[in-house]
PDB file of C-alpha atoms in Angstrom:
ATOM      1  CA  MET A   1      55.797  66.120 -16.324  1.00 39.00           C
ATOM      2  CA  SER A   2      54.588  62.759 -15.145  1.00 47.00           C
ATOM      3  CA  VAL A   3      51.755  62.531 -12.649  1.00 45.00           C
ATOM      4  CA  GLU A   4      50.745  59.929 -10.234  1.00 54.00           C
ATOM      5  CA  SER A   5      47.405  58.339  -9.219  1.00 79.00           C
ATOM      6  CA  LYS A   6      45.322  60.438 -11.649  1.00 96.00           C
ATOM      7  CA  SER A   7      42.564  59.314 -13.993  1.00 98.00           C
ATOM      8  CA  ALA A   8      41.500  60.495 -17.393  1.00 99.00           C
ATOM      9  CA  MET A   9      38.554  59.834 -19.595  1.00 99.00           C
ATOM     10  CA  VAL A  10      39.020  59.636 -23.375  1.00 99.00           C
ATOM     11  CA  THR A  11      36.108  59.120 -25.780  1.00 99.00           C
ATOM     12  CA  GLY A  12      36.583  57.608 -29.229  1.00 98.00           C
ATOM     13  CA  ALA A  13      39.615  55.860 -27.734  1.00 98.00           C
ATOM     14  CA  SER A  14      39.667  52.605 -29.720  1.00 97.00           C
ATOM     15  CA  LYS A  15      41.549  53.831 -32.715  1.00 95.00           C
ATOM     16  CA  GLY A  16      43.170  56.815 -34.391  1.00 96.00           C
ATOM     17  CA  ILE A  17      43.911  60.024 -32.412  1.00 98.00           C
ATOM     18  CA  GLY A  18      41.850  58.836 -29.450  1.00 98.00           C
ATOM     19  CA  ARG A  19      43.903  55.705 -29.095  1.00 98.00           C
ATOM     20  CA  ASP A  20      47.172  57.698 -29.185  1.00 98.00           C
ATOM     21  CA  ILE A  21      45.795  60.163 -26.571  1.00 99.00           C
ATOM     22  CA  ALA A  22      44.790  57.359 -24.242  1.00 99.00           C
ATOM     23  CA  LEU A  23      48.356  55.793 -24.554  1.00 99.00           C
ATOM     24  CA  ALA A  24      50.109  59.104 -24.111  1.00 99.00           C
ATOM     25  CA  LEU A  25      48.125  59.895 -20.926  1.00 99.00           C
ATOM     26  CA  ALA A  26      48.781  56.359 -19.624  1.00 98.00           C
ATOM     27  CA  ARG A  27      52.480  56.952 -20.110  1.00 98.00           C
ATOM     28  CA  ASP A  28      52.160  60.072 -18.051  1.00 97.00           C
ATOM     29  CA  GLY A  29      50.701  58.150 -15.140  1.00 97.00           C
ATOM     30  CA  PHE A  30      46.939  58.395 -15.763  1.00 98.00           C
ATOM     31  CA  ASP A  31      44.532  55.526 -15.390  1.00 99.00           C
ATOM     32  CA  ILE A  32      42.076  55.637 -18.309  1.00 99.00           C
ATOM     33  CA  VAL A  33      38.373  55.418 -18.838  1.00 99.00           C
ATOM     34  CA  LEU A  34      38.166  54.229 -22.414  1.00 98.00           C
ATOM     35  CA  GLY A  35      35.015  55.284 -24.194  1.00 98.00           C
ATOM     36  CA  PHE A  36      34.370  53.523 -27.474  1.00 98.00           C
ATOM     37  CA  GLY A  37      31.569  52.974 -30.018  1.00 96.00           C
ATOM     38  CA  ARG A  38      31.185  49.507 -31.316  1.00 92.00           C
ATOM     39  CA  ASP A  39      34.616  48.014 -31.836  1.00 96.00           C
ATOM     40  CA  ARG A  40      35.214  46.264 -28.474  1.00 97.00           C
ATOM     41  CA  ALA A  41      38.089  44.241 -29.833  1.00 98.00           C
ATOM     42  CA  ALA A  42      40.026  47.403 -30.740  1.00 98.00           C
ATOM     43  CA  ALA A  43      39.197  48.977 -27.368  1.00 98.00           C
ATOM     44  CA  GLN A  44      40.376  45.881 -25.586  1.00 98.00           C
ATOM     45  CA  ALA A  45      43.651  45.977 -27.546  1.00 98.00           C
ATOM     46  CA  VAL A  46      44.244  49.598 -26.326  1.00 99.00           C
ATOM     47  CA  ALA A  47      43.435  48.520 -22.781  1.00 99.00           C
ATOM     48  CA  GLU A  48      46.090  45.749 -23.024  1.00 99.00           C
ATOM     49  CA  GLU A  49      48.643  48.304 -24.322  1.00 99.00           C
ATOM     50  CA  ILE A  50      47.770  50.506 -21.326  1.00 99.00           C
ATOM     51  CA  ALA A  51      48.070  47.670 -18.926  1.00 98.00           C
ATOM     52  CA  ALA A  52      51.542  47.026 -20.247  1.00 99.00           C
ATOM     53  CA  LEU A  53      52.344  50.556 -19.208  1.00 98.00           C
ATOM     54  CA  GLY A  54      51.365  49.687 -15.691  1.00 98.00           C
ATOM     55  CA  ARG A  55      48.122  51.677 -15.654  1.00 98.00           C
ATOM     56  CA  LYS A  56      44.513  50.625 -15.134  1.00 98.00           C
ATOM     57  CA  THR A  57      41.634  50.907 -17.502  1.00 98.00           C
ATOM     58  CA  VAL A  58      37.846  50.664 -17.535  1.00 98.00           C
ATOM     59  CA  LEU A  59      35.911  50.194 -20.839  1.00 99.00           C
ATOM     60  CA  VAL A  60      32.593  51.890 -21.505  1.00 99.00           C
ATOM     61  CA  ALA A  61      30.759  51.277 -24.803  1.00 98.00           C
ATOM     62  CA  GLY A  62      28.072  53.473 -26.448  1.00 98.00           C
ATOM     63  CA  ASP A  63      27.148  56.600 -28.337  1.00 97.00           C
ATOM     64  CA  VAL A  64      28.274  59.543 -26.312  1.00 98.00           C
ATOM     65  CA  ALA A  65      25.415  61.630 -27.837  1.00 98.00           C
ATOM     66  CA  SER A  66      23.239  59.548 -25.312  1.00 98.00           C
ATOM     67  CA  PRO A  67      22.869  60.971 -21.825  1.00 99.00           C
ATOM     68  CA  GLU A  68      22.744  57.488 -20.485  1.00 99.00           C
ATOM     69  CA  VAL A  69      26.096  56.593 -21.993  1.00 99.00           C
ATOM     70  CA  VAL A  70      27.656  59.762 -20.712  1.00 99.00           C
ATOM     71  CA  THR A  71      26.318  58.935 -17.221  1.00 99.00           C
ATOM     72  CA  ASN A  72      27.778  55.455 -17.510  1.00 98.00           C
ATOM     73  CA  LEU A  73      31.223  56.874 -18.421  1.00 99.00           C
ATOM     74  CA  PHE A  74      31.371  59.237 -15.407  1.00 99.00           C
ATOM     75  CA  SER A  75      29.902  56.624 -13.004  1.00 98.00           C
ATOM     76  CA  ALA A  76      32.570  54.130 -14.212  1.00 98.00           C
ATOM     77  CA  ALA A  77      35.354  56.680 -13.510  1.00 98.00           C
ATOM     78  CA  GLN A  78      34.128  57.348  -9.875  1.00 97.00           C
ATOM     79  CA  ARG A  79      33.375  53.649  -9.157  1.00 97.00           C
ATOM     80  CA  THR A  80      36.716  52.368 -10.568  1.00 97.00           C
ATOM     81  CA  PHE A  81      39.212  55.170  -9.781  1.00 97.00           C
ATOM     82  CA  GLY A  82      37.440  57.268  -7.184  1.00 95.00           C
ATOM     83  CA  ARG A  83      38.408  60.500  -8.904  1.00 95.00           C
ATOM     84  CA  LEU A  84      38.513  62.123 -12.369  1.00 98.00           C
ATOM     85  CA  ASP A  85      41.088  64.663 -13.385  1.00 98.00           C
ATOM     86  CA  THR A  86      40.968  64.956 -17.135  1.00 99.00           C
ATOM     87  CA  VAL A  87      38.174  64.561 -19.720  1.00 99.00           C
ATOM     88  CA  VAL A  88      39.158  64.391 -23.409  1.00 99.00           C
ATOM     89  CA  ILE A  89      36.172  64.730 -25.755  1.00 99.00           C
ATOM     90  CA  ASN A  90      37.510  63.083 -28.958  1.00 98.00           C
ATOM     91  CA  ALA A  91      34.647  60.957 -30.458  1.00 97.00           C
ATOM     92  CA  GLY A  92      33.504  62.326 -33.759  1.00 95.00           C
ATOM     93  CA  ILE A  93      32.430  61.662 -37.300  1.00 95.00           C
ATOM     94  CA  MET A  94      33.002  63.345 -40.574  1.00 93.00           C
ATOM     95  CA  ARG A  95      30.848  63.076 -43.712  1.00 94.00           C
ATOM     96  CA  MET A  96      31.836  65.244 -46.648  1.00 92.00           C
ATOM     97  CA  ALA A  97      29.474  66.904 -49.181  1.00 96.00           C
ATOM     98  CA  PRO A  98      28.818  70.366 -50.580  1.00 98.00           C
ATOM     99  CA  ILE A  99      26.108  72.153 -48.594  1.00 98.00           C
ATOM    100  CA  THR A 100      23.762  72.064 -51.633  1.00 98.00           C
ATOM    101  CA  ARG A 101      23.981  68.293 -51.714  1.00 98.00           C
ATOM    102  CA  ALA A 102      24.596  67.323 -48.084  1.00 98.00           C
ATOM    103  CA  SER A 103      21.751  65.244 -46.552  1.00 98.00           C
ATOM    104  CA  LEU A 104      19.924  66.441 -43.439  1.00 98.00           C
ATOM    105  CA  ALA A 105      20.563  63.038 -41.978  1.00 98.00           C
ATOM    106  CA  ASP A 106      24.307  63.476 -42.257  1.00 98.00           C
ATOM    107  CA  PHE A 107      24.109  67.054 -40.878  1.00 98.00           C
ATOM    108  CA  ASP A 108      22.036  65.732 -37.905  1.00 99.00           C
ATOM    109  CA  ALA A 109      24.477  62.857 -37.346  1.00 98.00           C
ATOM    110  CA  MET A 110      27.504  65.141 -37.155  1.00 98.00           C
ATOM    111  CA  MET A 111      25.756  67.631 -34.963  1.00 99.00           C
ATOM    112  CA  SER A 112      24.799  64.796 -32.643  1.00 98.00           C
ATOM    113  CA  VAL A 113      28.096  62.849 -32.445  1.00 98.00           C
ATOM    114  CA  ASN A 114      30.278  65.996 -32.561  1.00 98.00           C
ATOM    115  CA  ALA A 115      28.445  68.788 -30.851  1.00 99.00           C
ATOM    116  CA  ARG A 116      25.627  67.269 -28.717  1.00 99.00           C
ATOM    117  CA  SER A 117      28.115  64.780 -27.232  1.00 98.00           C
ATOM    118  CA  ALA A 118      30.575  67.637 -26.377  1.00 99.00           C
ATOM    119  CA  PHE A 119      27.705  69.493 -24.629  1.00 99.00           C
ATOM    120  CA  LEU A 120      26.788  66.449 -22.569  1.00 99.00           C
ATOM    121  CA  MET A 121      30.347  65.560 -21.727  1.00 99.00           C
ATOM    122  CA  MET A 122      31.285  69.125 -20.627  1.00 99.00           C
ATOM    123  CA  ALA A 123      28.153  69.370 -18.501  1.00 99.00           C
ATOM    124  CA  ALA A 124      29.031  66.168 -16.705  1.00 99.00           C
ATOM    125  CA  ALA A 125      32.667  67.055 -16.450  1.00 99.00           C
ATOM    126  CA  GLY A 126      31.800  70.364 -14.828  1.00 98.00           C
ATOM    127  CA  GLU A 127      29.968  68.533 -12.145  1.00 97.00           C
ATOM    128  CA  GLN A 128      32.634  65.905 -11.379  1.00 96.00           C
ATOM    129  CA  LEU A 129      36.113  67.331 -12.136  1.00 98.00           C
ATOM    130  CA  ARG A 130      38.207  68.354  -9.152  1.00 92.00           C
ATOM    131  CA  SER A 131      40.345  71.477  -8.761  1.00 96.00           C
ATOM    132  CA  GLY A 132      43.365  71.201 -11.054  1.00 97.00           C
ATOM    133  CA  GLY A 133      41.478  69.270 -13.700  1.00 98.00           C
ATOM    134  CA  SER A 134      41.135  69.769 -17.404  1.00 99.00           C
ATOM    135  CA  ILE A 135      38.692  69.406 -20.257  1.00 99.00           C
ATOM    136  CA  ILE A 136      40.070  69.056 -23.730  1.00 99.00           C
ATOM    137  CA  ALA A 137      37.823  68.805 -26.748  1.00 99.00           C
ATOM    138  CA  LEU A 138      38.960  67.978 -30.221  1.00 99.00           C
ATOM    139  CA  SER A 139      37.990  70.415 -32.997  1.00 98.00           C
ATOM    140  CA  SER A 140      39.426  70.739 -36.470  1.00 97.00           C
ATOM    141  CA  SER A 141      41.746  73.140 -38.331  1.00 96.00           C
ATOM    142  CA  VAL A 142      39.486  72.931 -41.434  1.00 95.00           C
ATOM    143  CA  ILE A 143      37.398  75.611 -39.680  1.00 97.00           C
ATOM    144  CA  ALA A 144      40.180  78.136 -40.370  1.00 96.00           C
ATOM    145  CA  LYS A 145      40.107  77.217 -44.110  1.00 94.00           C
ATOM    146  CA  SER A 146      36.407  77.170 -44.750  1.00 95.00           C
ATOM    147  CA  MET A 147      37.087  74.229 -47.042  1.00 91.00           C
ATOM    148  CA  PRO A 148      34.415  73.275 -49.616  1.00 94.00           C
ATOM    149  CA  GLY A 149      32.673  69.989 -48.718  1.00 95.00           C
ATOM    150  CA  TYR A 150      33.079  70.400 -45.030  1.00 95.00           C
ATOM    151  CA  GLY A 151      30.113  72.667 -44.218  1.00 98.00           C
ATOM    152  CA  PRO A 152      28.158  70.455 -41.821  1.00 98.00           C
ATOM    153  CA  TYR A 153      31.321  69.127 -40.124  1.00 97.00           C
ATOM    154  CA  ILE A 154      32.661  72.654 -39.648  1.00 98.00           C
ATOM    155  CA  ALA A 155      29.367  73.710 -38.172  1.00 99.00           C
ATOM    156  CA  SER A 156      29.536  70.925 -35.643  1.00 99.00           C
ATOM    157  CA  LYS A 157      33.143  71.703 -34.658  1.00 98.00           C
ATOM    158  CA  LEU A 158      32.391  75.401 -34.385  1.00 98.00           C
ATOM    159  CA  ALA A 159      29.841  74.490 -31.844  1.00 99.00           C
ATOM    160  CA  VAL A 160      32.503  72.670 -29.925  1.00 99.00           C
ATOM    161  CA  GLU A 161      34.877  75.631 -29.896  1.00 99.00           C
ATOM    162  CA  GLY A 162      32.056  77.859 -28.704  1.00 99.00           C
ATOM    163  CA  LEU A 163      31.204  75.499 -25.904  1.00 99.00           C
ATOM    164  CA  VAL A 164      34.902  75.428 -24.848  1.00 99.00           C
ATOM    165  CA  LYS A 165      35.065  79.197 -24.437  1.00 99.00           C
ATOM    166  CA  VAL A 166      31.805  79.458 -22.509  1.00 99.00           C
ATOM    167  CA  MET A 167      32.664  76.487 -20.267  1.00 99.00           C
ATOM    168  CA  ALA A 168      36.045  77.988 -19.394  1.00 99.00           C
ATOM    169  CA  ASN A 169      34.264  81.106 -18.140  1.00 99.00           C
ATOM    170  CA  GLU A 170      31.606  79.165 -16.329  1.00 99.00           C
ATOM    171  CA  LEU A 171      34.243  77.273 -14.380  1.00 99.00           C
ATOM    172  CA  ARG A 172      35.853  80.518 -13.170  1.00 98.00           C
ATOM    173  CA  GLY A 173      37.425  80.074  -9.746  1.00 98.00           C
ATOM    174  CA  ARG A 174      37.622  76.305  -9.741  1.00 98.00           C
ATOM    175  CA  ASP A 175      41.083  75.883 -11.266  1.00 98.00           C
ATOM    176  CA  ILE A 176      39.838  73.769 -14.210  1.00 99.00           C
ATOM    177  CA  THR A 177      41.137  74.492 -17.723  1.00 99.00           C
ATOM    178  CA  VAL A 178      39.019  74.006 -20.775  1.00 99.00           C
ATOM    179  CA  ASN A 179      40.691  74.044 -24.210  1.00 99.00           C
ATOM    180  CA  ALA A 180      40.168  72.745 -27.760  1.00 99.00           C
ATOM    181  CA  VAL A 181      42.762  71.056 -29.893  1.00 99.00           C
ATOM    182  CA  ALA A 182      42.230  71.421 -33.599  1.00 98.00           C
ATOM    183  CA  PRO A 183      44.221  68.944 -35.737  1.00 97.00           C
ATOM    184  CA  GLY A 184      45.001  69.594 -39.420  1.00 94.00           C
ATOM    185  CA  PRO A 185      44.941  66.741 -41.905  1.00 93.00           C
ATOM    186  CA  THR A 186      46.064  63.702 -39.925  1.00 94.00           C
ATOM    187  CA  ALA A 187      46.587  60.183 -41.162  1.00 91.00           C
ATOM    188  CA  THR A 188      43.747  58.434 -39.465  1.00 89.00           C
ATOM    189  CA  GLU A 189      40.965  56.195 -40.698  1.00 83.00           C
ATOM    190  CA  LEU A 190      38.516  59.090 -40.188  1.00 76.00           C
ATOM    191  CA  PHE A 191      40.473  61.495 -42.347  1.00 80.00           C
ATOM    192  CA  LEU A 192      41.450  59.059 -45.134  1.00 81.00           C
ATOM    193  CA  HIS A 193      38.019  57.453 -45.533  1.00 81.00           C
ATOM    194  CA  GLY A 194      36.338  58.504 -48.843  1.00 79.00           C
ATOM    195  CA  LYS A 195      39.289  60.469 -50.242  1.00 85.00           C
ATOM    196  CA  SER A 196      41.172  59.719 -53.414  1.00 90.00           C
ATOM    197  CA  GLN A 197      44.978  59.305 -53.301  1.00 92.00           C
ATOM    198  CA  GLN A 198      45.119  62.603 -55.258  1.00 92.00           C
ATOM    199  CA  GLN A 199      43.132  64.357 -52.577  1.00 88.00           C
ATOM    200  CA  ILE A 200      45.323  62.854 -49.784  1.00 90.00           C
ATOM    201  CA  ASP A 201      48.499  63.839 -51.546  1.00 92.00           C
ATOM    202  CA  ALA A 202      47.256  67.468 -52.070  1.00 91.00           C
ATOM    203  CA  LEU A 203      46.303  67.811 -48.413  1.00 88.00           C
ATOM    204  CA  ALA A 204      49.693  66.321 -47.352  1.00 91.00           C
ATOM    205  CA  GLN A 205      51.401  69.162 -49.370  1.00 94.00           C
ATOM    206  CA  ALA A 206      49.159  71.898 -48.052  1.00 92.00           C
ATOM    207  CA  ALA A 207      51.139  72.620 -44.885  1.00 93.00           C
ATOM    208  CA  PRO A 208      54.652  74.131 -45.088  1.00 95.00           C
ATOM    209  CA  LEU A 209      55.997  70.935 -43.421  1.00 96.00           C
ATOM    210  CA  GLU A 210      54.571  68.998 -46.456  1.00 94.00           C
ATOM    211  CA  ARG A 211      53.260  65.878 -44.697  1.00 96.00           C
ATOM    212  CA  LEU A 212      50.115  64.651 -42.995  1.00 95.00           C
ATOM    213  CA  GLY A 213      49.994  64.868 -39.247  1.00 94.00           C
ATOM    214  CA  LEU A 214      50.376  61.747 -37.199  1.00 96.00           C
ATOM    215  CA  PRO A 215      48.202  60.789 -34.211  1.00 97.00           C
ATOM    216  CA  GLN A 216      51.179  61.252 -31.929  1.00 98.00           C
ATOM    217  CA  ASP A 217      51.517  64.867 -33.105  1.00 98.00           C
ATOM    218  CA  ILE A 218      48.083  65.606 -31.634  1.00 98.00           C
ATOM    219  CA  SER A 219      48.277  63.403 -28.501  1.00 99.00           C
ATOM    220  CA  ALA A 220      51.483  65.185 -27.441  1.00 98.00           C
ATOM    221  CA  VAL A 221      49.613  68.456 -27.326  1.00 99.00           C
ATOM    222  CA  VAL A 222      46.676  66.937 -25.444  1.00 99.00           C
ATOM    223  CA  ALA A 223      49.099  65.321 -22.867  1.00 99.00           C
ATOM    224  CA  PHE A 224      50.745  68.734 -22.389  1.00 98.00           C
ATOM    225  CA  LEU A 225      47.468  70.368 -21.639  1.00 99.00           C
ATOM    226  CA  ALA A 226      46.473  67.593 -19.283  1.00 98.00           C
ATOM    227  CA  GLY A 227      49.822  67.851 -17.475  1.00 95.00           C
ATOM    228  CA  GLY A 228      51.096  70.352 -14.903  1.00 90.00           C
ATOM    229  CA  GLN A 229      52.966  72.424 -17.449  1.00 94.00           C
ATOM    230  CA  GLY A 230      49.831  73.355 -19.352  1.00 96.00           C
ATOM    231  CA  ARG A 231      47.899  75.009 -16.513  1.00 97.00           C
ATOM    232  CA  TRP A 232      48.181  78.577 -17.761  1.00 98.00           C
ATOM    233  CA  ILE A 233      46.508  77.680 -21.140  1.00 99.00           C
ATOM    234  CA  ASN A 234      42.785  78.162 -20.828  1.00 99.00           C
ATOM    235  CA  ALA A 235      39.809  78.956 -23.130  1.00 99.00           C
ATOM    236  CA  GLN A 236      41.973  78.513 -26.200  1.00 99.00           C
ATOM    237  CA  THR A 237      41.774  76.587 -29.463  1.00 99.00           C
ATOM    238  CA  ILE A 238      45.243  75.221 -30.294  1.00 98.00           C
ATOM    239  CA  ARG A 239      45.632  74.445 -33.981  1.00 98.00           C
ATOM    240  CA  VAL A 240      48.098  71.524 -34.473  1.00 98.00           C
ATOM    241  CA  ASN A 241      48.507  71.349 -38.195  1.00 96.00           C
ATOM    242  CA  GLY A 242      52.072  71.970 -39.362  1.00 96.00           C
ATOM    243  CA  GLY A 243      51.170  75.361 -40.690  1.00 96.00           C
ATOM    244  CA  PHE A 244      48.140  74.139 -42.677  1.00 96.00           C
ATOM    245  CA  ALA A 245      46.061  76.996 -41.210  1.00 92.00           C
TER     246      ALA A 245
END
């Protein structure tokens, strides 16, 4: 269902799943607040694609684990569009290592970018979203597999799923939905980085559909949750993984 004159915020929107989410929402009639880390050229390219769809964008750079950056994102939404209807918490990092060899620095980095940022974004969204709004946070289907090498990453994403359930209850009576979308192995730079071709091939065969997910497989579910047809889905984690888990 298309919507008119609404705005959405997407973090980690310069590439991968975040890019596809921003474009899917723009196709559904949302103007977009594009949050990105350091790659301004990539973010600008996404903004140009959105402009070609007839929608407006505003770009905000920075680490969403920073309260100041989160404030900048929400201020930009109100200043530019005068309203905010959907917040998609997508920015994240993944560093793989067995728990016995994982560094505390990597653990802290994932907890900061993946979990702390989700906490800050949900807190701000709860203050600013209007009735009929939605919060959608990206988790991961590797949680359901307890896969070796993913311990700190899984810990950070379990925190996200816990925040989603509590936030949905705390927003009782305001007609705001809060859900998590948990992709399985998806062909993005984040997923492919550091993996051998043998590892990639094995993960591609792990699901009954015998392929890696594509960013558009994930963005379609996010767009559904952000649209009018997904209003009865709340406090859920939707695993989008081709049967991987």
